[in-house]
mmCIF file of C-alpha atoms in Angstrom:
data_model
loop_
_atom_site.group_PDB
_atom_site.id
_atom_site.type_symbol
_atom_site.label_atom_id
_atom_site.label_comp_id
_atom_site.label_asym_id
_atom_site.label_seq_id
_atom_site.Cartn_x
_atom_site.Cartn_y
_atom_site.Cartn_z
ATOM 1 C CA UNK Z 204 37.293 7.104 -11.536
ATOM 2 C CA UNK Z 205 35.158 10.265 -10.961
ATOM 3 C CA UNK Z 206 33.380 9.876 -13.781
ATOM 4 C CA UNK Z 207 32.706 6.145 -13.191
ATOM 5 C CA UNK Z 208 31.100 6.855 -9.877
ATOM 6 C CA UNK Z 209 29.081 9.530 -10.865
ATOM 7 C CA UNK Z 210 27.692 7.181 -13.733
ATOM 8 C CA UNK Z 211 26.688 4.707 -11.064
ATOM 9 C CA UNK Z 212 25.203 7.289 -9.041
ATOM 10 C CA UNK Z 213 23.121 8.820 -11.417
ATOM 11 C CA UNK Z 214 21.966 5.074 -12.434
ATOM 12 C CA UNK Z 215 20.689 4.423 -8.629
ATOM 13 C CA UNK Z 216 19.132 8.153 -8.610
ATOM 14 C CA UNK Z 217 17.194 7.718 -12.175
ATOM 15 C CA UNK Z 218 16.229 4.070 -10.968
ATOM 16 C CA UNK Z 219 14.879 5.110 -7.872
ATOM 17 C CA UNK Z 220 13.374 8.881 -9.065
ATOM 18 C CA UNK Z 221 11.368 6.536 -12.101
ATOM 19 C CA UNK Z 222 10.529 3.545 -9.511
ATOM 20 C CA UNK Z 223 9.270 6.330 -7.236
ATOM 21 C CA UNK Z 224 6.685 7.434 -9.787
ATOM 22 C CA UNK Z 225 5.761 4.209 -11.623
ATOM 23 C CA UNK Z 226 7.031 1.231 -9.590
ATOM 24 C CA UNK Z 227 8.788 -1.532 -10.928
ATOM 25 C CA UNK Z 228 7.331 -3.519 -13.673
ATOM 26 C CA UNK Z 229 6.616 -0.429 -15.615
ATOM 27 C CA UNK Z 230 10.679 0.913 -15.818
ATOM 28 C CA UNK Z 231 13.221 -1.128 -17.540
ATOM 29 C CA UNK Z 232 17.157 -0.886 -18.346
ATOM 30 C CA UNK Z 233 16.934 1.525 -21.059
ATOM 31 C CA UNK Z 234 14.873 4.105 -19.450
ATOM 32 C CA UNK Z 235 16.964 3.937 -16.307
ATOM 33 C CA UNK Z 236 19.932 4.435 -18.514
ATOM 34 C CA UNK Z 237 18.236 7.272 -20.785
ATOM 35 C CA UNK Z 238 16.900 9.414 -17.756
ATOM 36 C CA UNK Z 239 20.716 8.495 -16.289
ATOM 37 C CA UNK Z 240 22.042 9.808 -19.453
ATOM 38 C CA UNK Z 241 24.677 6.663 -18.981
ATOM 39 C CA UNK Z 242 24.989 4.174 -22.579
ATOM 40 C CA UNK Z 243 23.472 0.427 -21.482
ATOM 41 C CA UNK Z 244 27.109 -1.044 -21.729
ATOM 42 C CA UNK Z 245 28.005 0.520 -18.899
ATOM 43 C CA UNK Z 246 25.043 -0.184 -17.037
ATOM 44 C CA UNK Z 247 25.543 -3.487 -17.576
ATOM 45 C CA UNK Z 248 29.378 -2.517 -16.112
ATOM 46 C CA UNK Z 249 27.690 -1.702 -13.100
ATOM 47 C CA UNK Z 250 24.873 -3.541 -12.469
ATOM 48 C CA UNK Z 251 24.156 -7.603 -13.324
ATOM 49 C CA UNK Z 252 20.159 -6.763 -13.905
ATOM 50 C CA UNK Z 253 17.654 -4.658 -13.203
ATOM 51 C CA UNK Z 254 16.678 -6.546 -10.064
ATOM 52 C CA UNK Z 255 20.787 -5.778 -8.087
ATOM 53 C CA UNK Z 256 20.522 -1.975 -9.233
ATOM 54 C CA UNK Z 257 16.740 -1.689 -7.473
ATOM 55 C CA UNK Z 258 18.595 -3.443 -4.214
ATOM 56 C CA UNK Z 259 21.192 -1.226 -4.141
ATOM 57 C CA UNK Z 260 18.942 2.097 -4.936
ATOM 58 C CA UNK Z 261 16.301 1.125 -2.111
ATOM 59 C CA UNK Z 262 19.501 0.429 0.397
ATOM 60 C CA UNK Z 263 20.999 3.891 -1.040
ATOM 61 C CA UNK Z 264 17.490 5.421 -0.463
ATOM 62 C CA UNK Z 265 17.399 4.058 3.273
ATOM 63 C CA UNK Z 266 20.407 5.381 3.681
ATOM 64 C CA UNK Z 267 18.900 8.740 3.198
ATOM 65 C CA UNK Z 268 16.066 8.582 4.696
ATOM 66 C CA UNK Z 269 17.365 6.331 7.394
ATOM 67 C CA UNK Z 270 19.569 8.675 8.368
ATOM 68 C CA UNK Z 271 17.040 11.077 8.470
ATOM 69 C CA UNK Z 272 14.850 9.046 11.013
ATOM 70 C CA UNK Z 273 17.428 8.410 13.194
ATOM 71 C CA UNK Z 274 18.212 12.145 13.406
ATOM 72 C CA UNK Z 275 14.616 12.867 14.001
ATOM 73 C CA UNK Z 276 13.837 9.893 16.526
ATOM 74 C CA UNK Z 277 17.454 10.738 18.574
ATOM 75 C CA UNK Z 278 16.840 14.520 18.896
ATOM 76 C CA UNK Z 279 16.836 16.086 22.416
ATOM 77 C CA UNK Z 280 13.015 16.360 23.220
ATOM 78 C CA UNK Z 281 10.318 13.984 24.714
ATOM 79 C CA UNK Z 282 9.678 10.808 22.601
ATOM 80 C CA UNK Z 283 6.156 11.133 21.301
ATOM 81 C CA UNK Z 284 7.713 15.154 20.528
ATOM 82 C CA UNK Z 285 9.860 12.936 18.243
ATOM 83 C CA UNK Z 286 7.534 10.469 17.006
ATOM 84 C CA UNK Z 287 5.409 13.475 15.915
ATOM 85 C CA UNK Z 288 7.747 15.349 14.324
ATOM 86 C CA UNK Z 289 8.808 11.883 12.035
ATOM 87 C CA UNK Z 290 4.821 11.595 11.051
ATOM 88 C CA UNK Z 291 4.939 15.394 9.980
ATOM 89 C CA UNK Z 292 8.479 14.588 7.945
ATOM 90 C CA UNK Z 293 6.827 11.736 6.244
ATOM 91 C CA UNK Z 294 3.663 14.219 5.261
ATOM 92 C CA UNK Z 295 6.486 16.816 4.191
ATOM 93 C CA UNK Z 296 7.542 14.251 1.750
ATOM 94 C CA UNK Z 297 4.169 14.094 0.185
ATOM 95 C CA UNK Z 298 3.634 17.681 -0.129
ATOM 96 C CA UNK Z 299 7.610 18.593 -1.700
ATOM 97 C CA UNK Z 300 6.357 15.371 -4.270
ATOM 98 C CA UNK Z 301 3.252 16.861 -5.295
ATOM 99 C CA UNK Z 302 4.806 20.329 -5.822
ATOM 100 C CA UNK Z 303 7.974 19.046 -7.405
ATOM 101 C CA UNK Z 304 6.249 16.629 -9.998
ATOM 102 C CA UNK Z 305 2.415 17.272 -9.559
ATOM 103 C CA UNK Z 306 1.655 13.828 -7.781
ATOM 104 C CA UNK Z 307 1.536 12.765 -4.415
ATOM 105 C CA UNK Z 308 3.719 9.334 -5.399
ATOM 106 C CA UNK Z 309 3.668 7.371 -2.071
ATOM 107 C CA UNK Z 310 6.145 5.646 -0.400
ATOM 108 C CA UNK Z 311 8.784 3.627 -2.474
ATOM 109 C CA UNK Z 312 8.674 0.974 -0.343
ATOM 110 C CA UNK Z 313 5.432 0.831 0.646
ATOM 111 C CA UNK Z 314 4.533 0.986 -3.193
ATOM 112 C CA UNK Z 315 7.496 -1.854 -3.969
ATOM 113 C CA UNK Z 316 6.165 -4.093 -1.190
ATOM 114 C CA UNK Z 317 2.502 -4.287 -2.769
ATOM 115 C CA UNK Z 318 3.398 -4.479 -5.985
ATOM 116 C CA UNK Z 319 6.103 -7.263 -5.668
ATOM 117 C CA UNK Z 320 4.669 -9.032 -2.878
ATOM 118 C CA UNK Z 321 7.079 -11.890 -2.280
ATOM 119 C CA UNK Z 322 7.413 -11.933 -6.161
ATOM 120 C CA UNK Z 323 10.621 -11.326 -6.346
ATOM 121 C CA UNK Z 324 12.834 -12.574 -3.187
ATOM 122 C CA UNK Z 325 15.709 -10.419 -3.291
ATOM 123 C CA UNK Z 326 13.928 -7.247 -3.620
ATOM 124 C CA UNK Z 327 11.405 -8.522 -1.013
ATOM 125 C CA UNK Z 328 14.198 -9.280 1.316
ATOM 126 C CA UNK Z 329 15.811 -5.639 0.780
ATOM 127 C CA UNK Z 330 12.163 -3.967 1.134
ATOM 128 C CA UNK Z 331 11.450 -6.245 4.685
ATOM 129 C CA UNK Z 332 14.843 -5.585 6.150
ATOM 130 C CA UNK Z 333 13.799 -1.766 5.331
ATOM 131 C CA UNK Z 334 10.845 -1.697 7.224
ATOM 132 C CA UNK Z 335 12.134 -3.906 10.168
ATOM 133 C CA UNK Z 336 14.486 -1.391 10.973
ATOM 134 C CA UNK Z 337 11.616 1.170 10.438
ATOM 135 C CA UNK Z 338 9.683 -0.911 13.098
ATOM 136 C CA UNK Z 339 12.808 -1.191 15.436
ATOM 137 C CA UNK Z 340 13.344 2.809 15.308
ATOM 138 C CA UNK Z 341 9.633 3.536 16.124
ATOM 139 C CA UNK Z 342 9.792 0.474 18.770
ATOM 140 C CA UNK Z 343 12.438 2.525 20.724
ATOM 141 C CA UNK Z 344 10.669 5.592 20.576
ATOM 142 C CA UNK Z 345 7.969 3.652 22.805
ATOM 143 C CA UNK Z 346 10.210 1.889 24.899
ATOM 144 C CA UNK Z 347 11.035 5.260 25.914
ATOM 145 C CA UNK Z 348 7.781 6.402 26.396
ATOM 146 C CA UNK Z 349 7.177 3.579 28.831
ATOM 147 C CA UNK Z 350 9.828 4.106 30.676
ATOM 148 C CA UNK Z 351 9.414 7.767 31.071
ATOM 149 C CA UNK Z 352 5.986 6.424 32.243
ATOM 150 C CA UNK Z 353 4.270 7.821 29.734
ATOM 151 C CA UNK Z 354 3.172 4.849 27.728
ATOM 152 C CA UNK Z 355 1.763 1.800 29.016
ATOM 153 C CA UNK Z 356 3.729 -1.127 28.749
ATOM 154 C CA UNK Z 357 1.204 -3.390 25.986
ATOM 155 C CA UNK Z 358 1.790 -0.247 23.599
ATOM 156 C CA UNK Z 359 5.240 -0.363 24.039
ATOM 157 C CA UNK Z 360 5.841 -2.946 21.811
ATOM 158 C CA UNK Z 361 7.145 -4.022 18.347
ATOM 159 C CA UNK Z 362 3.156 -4.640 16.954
ATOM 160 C CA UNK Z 363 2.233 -1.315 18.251
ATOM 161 C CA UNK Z 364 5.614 -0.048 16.370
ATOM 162 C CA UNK Z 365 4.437 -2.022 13.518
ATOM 163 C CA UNK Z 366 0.990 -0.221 13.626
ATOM 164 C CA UNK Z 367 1.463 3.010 13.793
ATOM 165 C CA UNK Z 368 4.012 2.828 10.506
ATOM 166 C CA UNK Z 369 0.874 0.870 9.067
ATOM 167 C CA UNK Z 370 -1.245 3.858 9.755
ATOM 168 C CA UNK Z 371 1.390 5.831 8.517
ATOM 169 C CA UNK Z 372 1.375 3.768 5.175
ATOM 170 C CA UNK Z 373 -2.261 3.422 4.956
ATOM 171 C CA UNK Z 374 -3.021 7.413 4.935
ATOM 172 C CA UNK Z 375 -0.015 8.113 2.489
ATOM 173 C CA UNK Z 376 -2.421 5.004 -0.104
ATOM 174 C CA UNK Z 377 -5.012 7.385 0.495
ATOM 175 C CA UNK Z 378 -3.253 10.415 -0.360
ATOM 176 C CA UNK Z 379 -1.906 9.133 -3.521
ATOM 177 C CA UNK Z 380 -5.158 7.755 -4.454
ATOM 178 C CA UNK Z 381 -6.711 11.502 -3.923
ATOM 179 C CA UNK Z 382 -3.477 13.270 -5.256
ATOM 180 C CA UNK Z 383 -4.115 14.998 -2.188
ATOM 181 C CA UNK Z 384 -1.227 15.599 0.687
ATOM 182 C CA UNK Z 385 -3.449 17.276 2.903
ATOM 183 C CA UNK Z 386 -5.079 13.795 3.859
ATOM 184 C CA UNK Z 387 -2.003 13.428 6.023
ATOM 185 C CA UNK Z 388 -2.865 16.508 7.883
ATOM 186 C CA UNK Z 389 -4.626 13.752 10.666
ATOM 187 C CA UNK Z 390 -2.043 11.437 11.069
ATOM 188 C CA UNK Z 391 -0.759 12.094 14.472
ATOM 189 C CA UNK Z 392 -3.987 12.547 16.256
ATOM 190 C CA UNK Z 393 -4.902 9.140 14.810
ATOM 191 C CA UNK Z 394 -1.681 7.663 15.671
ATOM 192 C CA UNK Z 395 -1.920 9.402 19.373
ATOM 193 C CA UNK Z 396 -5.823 7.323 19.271
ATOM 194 C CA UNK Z 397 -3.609 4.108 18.119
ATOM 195 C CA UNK Z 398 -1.417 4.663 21.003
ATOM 196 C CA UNK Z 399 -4.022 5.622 23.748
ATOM 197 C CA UNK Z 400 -2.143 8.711 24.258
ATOM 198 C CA UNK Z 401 -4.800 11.222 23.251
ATOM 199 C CA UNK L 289 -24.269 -17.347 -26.275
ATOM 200 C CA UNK L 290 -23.838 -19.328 -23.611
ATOM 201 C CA UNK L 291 -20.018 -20.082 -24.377
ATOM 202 C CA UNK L 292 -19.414 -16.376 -25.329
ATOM 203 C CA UNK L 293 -20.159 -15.143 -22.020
ATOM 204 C CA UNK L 294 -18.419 -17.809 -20.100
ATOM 205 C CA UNK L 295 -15.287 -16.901 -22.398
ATOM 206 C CA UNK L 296 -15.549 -13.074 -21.172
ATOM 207 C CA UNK L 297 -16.266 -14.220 -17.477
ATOM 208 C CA UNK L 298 -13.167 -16.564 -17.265
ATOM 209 C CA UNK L 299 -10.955 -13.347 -18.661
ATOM 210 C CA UNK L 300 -11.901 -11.571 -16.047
ATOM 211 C CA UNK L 301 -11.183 -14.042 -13.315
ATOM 212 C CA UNK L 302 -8.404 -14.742 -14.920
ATOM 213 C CA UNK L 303 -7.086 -11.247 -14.441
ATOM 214 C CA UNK L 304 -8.462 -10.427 -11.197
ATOM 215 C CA UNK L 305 -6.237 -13.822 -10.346
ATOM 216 C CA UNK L 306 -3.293 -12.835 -12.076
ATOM 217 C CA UNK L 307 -3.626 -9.009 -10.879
ATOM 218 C CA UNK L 308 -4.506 -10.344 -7.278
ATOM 219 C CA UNK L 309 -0.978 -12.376 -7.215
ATOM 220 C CA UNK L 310 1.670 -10.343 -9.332
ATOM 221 C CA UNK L 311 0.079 -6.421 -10.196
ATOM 222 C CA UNK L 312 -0.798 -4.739 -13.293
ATOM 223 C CA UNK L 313 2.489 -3.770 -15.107
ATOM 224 C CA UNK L 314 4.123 -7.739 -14.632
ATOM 225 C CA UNK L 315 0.819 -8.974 -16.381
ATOM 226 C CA UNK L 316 -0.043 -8.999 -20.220
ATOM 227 C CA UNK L 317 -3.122 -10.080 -22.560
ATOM 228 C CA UNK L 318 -1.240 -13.355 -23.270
ATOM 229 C CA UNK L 319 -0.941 -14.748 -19.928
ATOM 230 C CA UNK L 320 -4.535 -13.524 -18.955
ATOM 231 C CA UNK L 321 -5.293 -15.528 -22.130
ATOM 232 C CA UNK L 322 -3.525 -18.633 -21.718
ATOM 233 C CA UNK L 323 -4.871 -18.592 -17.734
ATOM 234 C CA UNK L 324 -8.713 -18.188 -18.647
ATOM 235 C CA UNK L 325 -8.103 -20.664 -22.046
ATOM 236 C CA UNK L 326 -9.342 -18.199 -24.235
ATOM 237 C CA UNK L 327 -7.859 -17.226 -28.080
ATOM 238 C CA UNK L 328 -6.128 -13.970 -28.125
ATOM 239 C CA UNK L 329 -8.399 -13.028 -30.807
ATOM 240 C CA UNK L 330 -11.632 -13.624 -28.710
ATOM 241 C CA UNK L 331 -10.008 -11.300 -26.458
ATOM 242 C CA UNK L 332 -10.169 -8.288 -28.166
ATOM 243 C CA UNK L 333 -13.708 -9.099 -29.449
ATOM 244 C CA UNK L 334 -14.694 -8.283 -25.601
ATOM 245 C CA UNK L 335 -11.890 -5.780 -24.662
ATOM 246 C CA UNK L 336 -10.012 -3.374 -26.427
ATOM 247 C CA UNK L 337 -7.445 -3.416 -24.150
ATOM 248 C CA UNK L 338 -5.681 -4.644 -20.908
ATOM 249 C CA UNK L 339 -7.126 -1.205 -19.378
ATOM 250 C CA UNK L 340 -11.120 -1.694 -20.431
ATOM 251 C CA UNK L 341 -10.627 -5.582 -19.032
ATOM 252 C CA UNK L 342 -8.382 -3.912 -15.710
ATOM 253 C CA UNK L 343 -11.678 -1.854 -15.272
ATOM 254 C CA UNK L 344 -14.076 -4.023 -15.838
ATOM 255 C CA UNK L 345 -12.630 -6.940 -13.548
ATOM 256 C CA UNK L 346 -12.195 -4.026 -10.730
ATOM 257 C CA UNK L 347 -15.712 -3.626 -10.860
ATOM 258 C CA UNK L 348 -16.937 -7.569 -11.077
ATOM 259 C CA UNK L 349 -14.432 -7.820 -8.045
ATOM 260 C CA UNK L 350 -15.804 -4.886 -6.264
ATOM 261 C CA UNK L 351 -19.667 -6.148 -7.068
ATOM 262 C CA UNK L 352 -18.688 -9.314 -4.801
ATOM 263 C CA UNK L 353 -16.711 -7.786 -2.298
ATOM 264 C CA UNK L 354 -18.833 -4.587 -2.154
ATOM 265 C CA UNK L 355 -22.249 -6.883 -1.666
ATOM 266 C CA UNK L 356 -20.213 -8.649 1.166
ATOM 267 C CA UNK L 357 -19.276 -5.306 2.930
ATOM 268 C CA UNK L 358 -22.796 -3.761 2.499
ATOM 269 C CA UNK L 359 -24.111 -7.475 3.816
ATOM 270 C CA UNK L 360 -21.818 -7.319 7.078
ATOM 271 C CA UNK L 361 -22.186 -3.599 8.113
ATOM 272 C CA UNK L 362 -26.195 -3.953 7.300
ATOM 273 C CA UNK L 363 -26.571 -6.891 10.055
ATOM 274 C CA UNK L 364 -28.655 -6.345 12.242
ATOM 275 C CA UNK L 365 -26.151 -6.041 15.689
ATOM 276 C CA UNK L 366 -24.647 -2.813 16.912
ATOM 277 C CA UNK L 367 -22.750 -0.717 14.174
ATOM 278 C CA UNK L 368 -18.862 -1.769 16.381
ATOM 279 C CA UNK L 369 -19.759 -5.491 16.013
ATOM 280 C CA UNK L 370 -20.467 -4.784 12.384
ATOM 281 C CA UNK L 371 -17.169 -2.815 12.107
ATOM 282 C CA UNK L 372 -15.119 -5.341 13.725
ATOM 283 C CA UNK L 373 -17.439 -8.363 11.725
ATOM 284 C CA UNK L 374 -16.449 -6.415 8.725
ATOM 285 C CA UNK L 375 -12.068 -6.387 9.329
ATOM 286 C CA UNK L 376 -12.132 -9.844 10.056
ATOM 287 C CA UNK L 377 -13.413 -10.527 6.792
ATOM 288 C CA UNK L 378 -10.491 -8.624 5.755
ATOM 289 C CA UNK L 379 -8.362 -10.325 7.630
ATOM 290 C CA UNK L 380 -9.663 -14.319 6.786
ATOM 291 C CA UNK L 381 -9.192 -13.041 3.199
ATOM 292 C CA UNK L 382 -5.621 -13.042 3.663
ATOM 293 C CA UNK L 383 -5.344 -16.082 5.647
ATOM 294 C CA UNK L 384 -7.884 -17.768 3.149
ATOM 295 C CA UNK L 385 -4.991 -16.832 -0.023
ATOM 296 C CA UNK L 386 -2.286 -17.807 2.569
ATOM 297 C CA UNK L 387 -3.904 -20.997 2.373
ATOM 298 C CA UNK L 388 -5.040 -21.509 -0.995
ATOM 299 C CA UNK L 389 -1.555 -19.877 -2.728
ATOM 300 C CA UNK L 390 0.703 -20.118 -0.141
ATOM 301 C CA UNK L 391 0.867 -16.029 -0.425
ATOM 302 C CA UNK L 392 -0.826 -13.217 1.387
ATOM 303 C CA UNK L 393 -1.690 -11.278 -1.338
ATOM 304 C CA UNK L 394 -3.114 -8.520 0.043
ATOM 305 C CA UNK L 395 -5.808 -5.903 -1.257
ATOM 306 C CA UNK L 396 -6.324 -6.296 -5.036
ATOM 307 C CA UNK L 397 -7.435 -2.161 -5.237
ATOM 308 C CA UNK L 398 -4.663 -1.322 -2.770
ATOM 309 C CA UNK L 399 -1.938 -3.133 -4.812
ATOM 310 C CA UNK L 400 -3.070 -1.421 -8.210
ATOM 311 C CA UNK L 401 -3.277 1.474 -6.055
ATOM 312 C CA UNK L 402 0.214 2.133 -4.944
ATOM 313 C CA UNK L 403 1.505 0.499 -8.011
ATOM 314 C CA UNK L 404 -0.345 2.504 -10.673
ATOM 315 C CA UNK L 405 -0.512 5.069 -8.836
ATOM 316 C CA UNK L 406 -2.467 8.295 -11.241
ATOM 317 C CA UNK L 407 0.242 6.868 -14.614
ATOM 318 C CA UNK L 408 -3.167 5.453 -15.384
ATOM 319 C CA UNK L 409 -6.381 7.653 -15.452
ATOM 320 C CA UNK L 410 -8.846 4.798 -16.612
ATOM 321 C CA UNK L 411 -7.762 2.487 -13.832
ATOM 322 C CA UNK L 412 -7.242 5.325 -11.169
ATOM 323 C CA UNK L 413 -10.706 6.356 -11.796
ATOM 324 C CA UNK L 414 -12.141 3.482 -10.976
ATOM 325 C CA UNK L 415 -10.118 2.592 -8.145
ATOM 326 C CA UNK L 416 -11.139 6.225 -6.650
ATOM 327 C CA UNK L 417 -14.726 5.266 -6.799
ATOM 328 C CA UNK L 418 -13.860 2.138 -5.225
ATOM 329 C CA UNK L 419 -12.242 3.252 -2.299
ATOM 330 C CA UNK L 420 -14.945 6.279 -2.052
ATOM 331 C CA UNK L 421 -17.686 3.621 -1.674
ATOM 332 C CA UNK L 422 -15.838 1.516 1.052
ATOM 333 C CA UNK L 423 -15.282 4.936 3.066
ATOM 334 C CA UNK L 424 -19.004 5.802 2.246
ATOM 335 C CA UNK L 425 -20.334 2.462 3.900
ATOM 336 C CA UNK L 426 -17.284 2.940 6.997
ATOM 337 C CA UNK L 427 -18.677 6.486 7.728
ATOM 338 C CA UNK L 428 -22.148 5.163 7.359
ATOM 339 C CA UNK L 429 -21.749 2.878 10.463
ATOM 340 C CA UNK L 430 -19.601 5.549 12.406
ATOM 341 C CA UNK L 431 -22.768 7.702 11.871
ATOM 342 C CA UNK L 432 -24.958 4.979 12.973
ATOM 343 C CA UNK L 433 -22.806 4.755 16.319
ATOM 344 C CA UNK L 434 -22.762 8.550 16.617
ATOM 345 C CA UNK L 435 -26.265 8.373 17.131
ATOM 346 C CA UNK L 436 -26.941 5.940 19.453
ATOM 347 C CA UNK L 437 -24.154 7.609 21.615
ATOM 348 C CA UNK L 438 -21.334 5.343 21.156
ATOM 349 C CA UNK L 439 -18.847 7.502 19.220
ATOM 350 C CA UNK L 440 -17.745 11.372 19.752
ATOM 351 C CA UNK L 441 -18.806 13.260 16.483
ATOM 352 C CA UNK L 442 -15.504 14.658 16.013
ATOM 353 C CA UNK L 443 -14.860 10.697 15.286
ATOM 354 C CA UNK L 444 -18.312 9.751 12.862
ATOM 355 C CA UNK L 445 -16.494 11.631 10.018
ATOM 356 C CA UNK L 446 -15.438 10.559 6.162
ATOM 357 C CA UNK L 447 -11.943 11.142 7.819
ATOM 358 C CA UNK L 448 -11.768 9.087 10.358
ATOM 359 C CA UNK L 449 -14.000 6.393 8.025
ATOM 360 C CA UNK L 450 -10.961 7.041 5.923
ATOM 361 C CA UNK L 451 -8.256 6.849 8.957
ATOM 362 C CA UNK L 452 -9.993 3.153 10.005
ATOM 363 C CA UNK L 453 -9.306 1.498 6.293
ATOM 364 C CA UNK L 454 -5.894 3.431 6.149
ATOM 365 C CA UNK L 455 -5.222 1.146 9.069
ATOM 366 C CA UNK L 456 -6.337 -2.374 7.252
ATOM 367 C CA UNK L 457 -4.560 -0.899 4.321
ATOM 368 C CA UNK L 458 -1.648 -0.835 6.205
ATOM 369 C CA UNK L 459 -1.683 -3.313 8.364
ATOM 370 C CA UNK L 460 -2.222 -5.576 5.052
ATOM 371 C CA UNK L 461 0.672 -4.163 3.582
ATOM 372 C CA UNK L 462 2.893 -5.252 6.838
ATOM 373 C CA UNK L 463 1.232 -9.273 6.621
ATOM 374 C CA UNK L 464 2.060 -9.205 3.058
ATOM 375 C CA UNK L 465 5.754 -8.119 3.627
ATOM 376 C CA UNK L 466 6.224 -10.497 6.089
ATOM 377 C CA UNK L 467 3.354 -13.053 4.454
ATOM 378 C CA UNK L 468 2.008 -13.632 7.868
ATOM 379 C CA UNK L 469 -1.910 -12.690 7.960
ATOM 380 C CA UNK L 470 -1.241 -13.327 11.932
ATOM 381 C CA UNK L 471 -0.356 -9.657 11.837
ATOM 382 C CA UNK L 472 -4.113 -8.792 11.131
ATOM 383 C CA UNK L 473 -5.016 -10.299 14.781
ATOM 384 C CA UNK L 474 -4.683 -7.023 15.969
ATOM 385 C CA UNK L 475 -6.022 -5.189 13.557
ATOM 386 C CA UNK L 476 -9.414 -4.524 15.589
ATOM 387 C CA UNK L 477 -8.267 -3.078 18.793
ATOM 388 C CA UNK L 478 -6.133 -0.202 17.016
ATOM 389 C CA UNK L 479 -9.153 0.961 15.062
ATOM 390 C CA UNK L 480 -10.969 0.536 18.574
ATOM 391 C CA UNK L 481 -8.206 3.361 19.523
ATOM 392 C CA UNK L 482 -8.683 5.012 16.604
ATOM 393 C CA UNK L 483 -12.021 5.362 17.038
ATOM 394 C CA UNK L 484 -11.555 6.061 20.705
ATOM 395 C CA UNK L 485 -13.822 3.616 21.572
ATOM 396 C CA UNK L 486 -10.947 1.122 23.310
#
């Protein structure tokens, strides 16, 4: 039994560390299973195709980094304090990529969503559930902003939510075009601009 | 002559096309063939690869789009209007391939962007310059503005040239998740905040 889970578990990691690098047309089944060290039988024990295993590594990476937001966006301090400190985690991210592997590699989802596009509907589903419940975390942070009075009530809303993550996603294109992490250095004075909160 | 260079221009619609709808990695020589009706064998008598034809239809793409950007932000009307002219192009683009393919398919250098990431130097290269131009012509316009006092110069920099199309970028990203170019409505009063020029 242990050793069945961990073979599952090192599938999702090595399907989500390769995706993270090279996206999703460019990794298939045997690669997974070689960088997973796990024989393609048993892949196929786990997994129906390549398409369920990438579902259930993005929902395993939300998890993650899900949980991680939440932490962040719940923590005891004023909520643009929070927002703030999310923008800086996602920046973070960039910087331990480029020192871990050499390249600034982006966003997984962000990089899934524009490569798939609506290509592929059950991955597209996974990735837009994903980033509605980014939207909805953010969305909070706002509402209470506004109600602390410091946020007027038209930026308190799911668009403005929606556009500050796009800002968010935008920069990190830009720092994986560049290889460059430090592009991200400006995020939350532009999102602060975005928000009217300079 | 005449039917040789019609041959090569159809391959690289066709693969700006294909590229446009479904990314680099899910697209091959034979489809890009069979789309633009040419022999596989005529093919490689104008490209040696996938890569050199990537490149090259990149660039034929850019030619149009960049004589349409450099056309809109050299009007003759205050550098904002330009600005603002120039992301609602963006955003009828999407609403025009909503339209024509049912799909937003968002940015074709974006897409290869945060799918190919640097696993591709050729490609990368190119996309680099492409994306250095369009923040060339943004900053150009935010210098224009700093001059005739409409815009701080902490604001008329490369960065925040950069920080304006990280917001389209993004914002794209969102209407193609949700395939909804009715996201990109708003699109020109957050770079107004950006900008601090609300």
């Amino acid at each position: 039994m242990g050793r069945t889970s961990e073979a599952r578990e090192r599938l999702l990691d090595a399907a989500c560390d390769l995706m993270r690098g090279r996206g999703y047309g460019a990794i298939g089944v045997a690669e997974i299973c070689e960088r997973a060290d796990v024989r393609k039988g048993s892949f196929y024990h786990f997994f129906d195709s390549k398409q369920t295993l990438t579902v259930e590594a993005l929902r395993a990476a939300w998890a993650d980094d899900g949980a991680m937001w939440r932490e962040v966006l719940g923590a005891d301090s004023g909520p643009f304090r929070r927002l703030k400190r999310l923008v800086e985690a996602q920046a973070e991210a960039q910087q331990r990529s480029k020192r871990e592997v050499g390249a600034v590699r982006g966003c997984l989802y962000g990089n899934l969503t524009l490569e798939l596009g609506n290509q592929d509907e059950v991955v597209h589903g996974c990735l837009k559930e994903i980033f509605d419940e980014q939207v909805d975390l953010v969305h909070q942070v706002l509402l209470e902003a506004h109600a602390g009075g410091d946020l007027v009530a038209e930026r308190a809303t799911r668009a403005s939510a929606r556009a500050v993550l796009a800002q968010v996603e935008g920069m990190v294109l830009f720092a994986k075009l560049d290889n460059d992490p430090a592009l991200l250095d400006g995020l939350w004075p532009q999102i602060a601009g975005l928000l009217g909160v300079a």
